[in-house]
mmCIF file of C-alpha atoms in Angstrom:
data_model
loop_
_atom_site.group_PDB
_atom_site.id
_atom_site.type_symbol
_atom_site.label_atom_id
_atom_site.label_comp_id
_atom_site.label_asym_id
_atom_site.label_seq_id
_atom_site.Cartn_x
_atom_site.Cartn_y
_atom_site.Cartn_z
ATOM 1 C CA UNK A 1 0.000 0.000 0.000
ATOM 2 C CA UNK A 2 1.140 3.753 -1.180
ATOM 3 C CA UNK A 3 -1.240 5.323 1.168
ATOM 4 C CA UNK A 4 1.315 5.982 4.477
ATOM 5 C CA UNK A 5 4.026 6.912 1.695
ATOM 6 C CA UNK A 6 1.816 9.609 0.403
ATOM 7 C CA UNK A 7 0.757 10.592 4.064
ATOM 8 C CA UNK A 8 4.785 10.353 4.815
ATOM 9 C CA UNK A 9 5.232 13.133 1.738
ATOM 10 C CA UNK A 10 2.601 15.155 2.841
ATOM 11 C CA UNK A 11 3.731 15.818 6.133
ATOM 12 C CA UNK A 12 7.687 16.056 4.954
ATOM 13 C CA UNK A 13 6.144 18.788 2.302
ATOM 14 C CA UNK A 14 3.828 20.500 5.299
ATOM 15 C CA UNK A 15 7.123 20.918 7.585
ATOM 16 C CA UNK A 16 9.234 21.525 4.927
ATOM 17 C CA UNK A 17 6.188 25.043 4.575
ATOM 18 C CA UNK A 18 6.153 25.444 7.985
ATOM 19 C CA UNK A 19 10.062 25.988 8.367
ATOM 20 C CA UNK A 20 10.498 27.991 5.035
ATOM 21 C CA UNK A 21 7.362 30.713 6.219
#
């Protein structure tokens, strides 16, 4: 199954937002 990989992205990309702003 993808679907905890694709959860795993989404909160690498959200931090990733978070430390940039």
């Amino acid at each position: 199954m993808y679907v905890w990989i694709i959860g795993f992205l989404l909160s690498l990309f959200d931090f990733s937002v978070i430390n940039t702003s």
